[in-house]
Amino acid sequence: MLTFKNALLPNGTRHTLTVASAEDHIIDANALTALPGLIDPHVHFRTPGLEHKENWCSAALAAIRGGYTTVFDMPNTIPPTMTAELLADKKRLIDSQLQQADIPLHYQLFFGADKNHFSEIHKVKDQVIGIKVFMGCSTGNLVIDDDESLHAIFAIAASLDLLVAVHAEDEQLLKARKQQFTANLTYASHSHIRNTEVAVRAVEKAIALTRIYGTKLYILHTSTAAELALIHAAKQAGLPVFAETTPHHLFLDTDNYAALGGKAVVNPPLRTQTDRDALFAAIRDGVIDTIGSDHAPHTIDEKSQAYGSCPSGMPGIETTLPLLLTACHAGLLTLTDVIRLTHDNPQKIFNLTPHEDLVFVDTHTLRSVDELQLATKCRWSAFAGRELRGWPVYVVLAGKLYHFS
Ligand code: DOR
Ligand code: ZN
């Protein structure tokens, strides 16, 4: 049995919490706040085929160090998760890596939509958390760039009661814009090429498809005020539309290219301070439902390449909660917002079976992000050196206790 004495709960009361466990520990939790084990609905843990960037041994440790006990992994691996057989192969690899790490992380997998494999979707319908649709190209080669295929996916998903999660950037417009921007490209060009219009066009299309088919729609990494207006209207109209944002779209913007270079390159790209303000407001207003870390590690060598060769994505699962807790101190969010975004809403939207996992945070500890302390295999962070107030100290995952100092 694990006993946490006198822990503070988010509602301001104090309780002694007990969790069934093979281990026996009595912990003084007087200085700690108890939160439910967090759910990250959007990670790229890179197995199979990209394990030089990350694997489930390093990533699972990164997850629990970040306060997360459940993750949903994306299908843009090598090979992509686009058949029932590849899904089963991926699960086997993940289970063996988690066993090796001795971390029984809860996970779910997204299935990758691919034009040539629509017939696989019904085979996996009970084994996946949803279908991931890349409406625009990103890391890997999964992309659905024609309307006919999009209609087919939304129709199939609705008939199987599966959620569709979209990477909402319009491939046609993106291609056209890439041709316009050829000279003197810098990392900052990324935000001009993949501009707001690229995202807006895809979000409009996805919402229109949901209006036709009734498909449950989850819009990944919402990054602009313009998308938020569309999502708000769709919700008002009663459509089953849910929206995620990321820590990098909340806590970084186009001004960060100067210091971060290729590390700041992500899809969708970093936006403006105005967009960031709109994202925070949308969290408070309930237009944003969840935060996904979009933990997408690449090696530092890969990220040091010139624009055009530098891959998009950054790690995030270890720093998301400290960033959010720091935003609470700044008055931008409340602890209730954080729990709603990182636990309650993902639990509801994805119909997850509840569990007893807990994370105990010291909301007062001030510490700067130290790349040497990170568990992610890529060992860098866009937030390196940032002083954050509020860090996980204990995690209880499936009755196992993890302690971080
Ligand atoms: O920045 C990104 N990185 N965006 C994506 O859509 C994919 C991700 C990755 O897998 O690297
Ligand atoms: Zn992603």
mmCIF file of C-alpha atoms and ligand atoms in Angstrom, residues 42-44 46 74 76 132 134 138 167 220-221 244 246 248 267-268 293-296 313, ligand 2:
data_model
loop_
_atom_site.group_PDB
_atom_site.id
_atom_site.type_symbol
_atom_site.label_atom_id
_atom_site.label_comp_id
_atom_site.label_asym_id
_atom_site.label_seq_id
_atom_site.Cartn_x
_atom_site.Cartn_y
_atom_site.Cartn_z
ATOM 1 C CA HIS A 42 -0.477 13.225 -28.957
ATOM 2 C CA VAL A 43 3.057 11.802 -28.940
ATOM 3 C CA HIS A 44 5.526 10.467 -31.503
ATOM 4 C CA ARG A 46 9.191 6.755 -32.951
ATOM 5 C CA MET A 74 0.972 8.633 -33.719
ATOM 6 C CA ASN A 76 4.016 8.253 -38.798
ATOM 7 C CA LYS A 132 -4.971 10.016 -37.839
ATOM 8 C CA PHE A 134 -2.403 14.105 -42.247
ATOM 9 C CA SER A 138 4.776 16.427 -42.212
ATOM 10 C CA HIS A 167 -3.281 17.348 -38.830
ATOM 11 C CA LEU A 220 -4.685 18.394 -33.415
ATOM 12 C CA HIS A 221 -2.311 21.212 -32.499
ATOM 13 C CA GLU A 244 -6.098 20.363 -28.944
ATOM 14 C CA THR A 246 0.391 22.230 -27.759
ATOM 15 C CA HIS A 248 5.006 25.065 -28.014
ATOM 16 C CA ASN A 267 4.326 21.628 -38.051
ATOM 17 C CA PRO A 268 2.095 23.550 -37.822
ATOM 18 C CA SER A 293 2.664 17.657 -26.069
ATOM 19 C CA ASP A 294 3.177 16.615 -29.715
ATOM 20 C CA HIS A 295 6.413 15.155 -28.337
ATOM 21 C CA ALA A 296 8.251 14.757 -31.653
ATOM 22 C CA GLY A 313 9.097 18.677 -34.424
HETATM 23 ZN ZN ZN B 2 2.213 15.315 -34.040
#
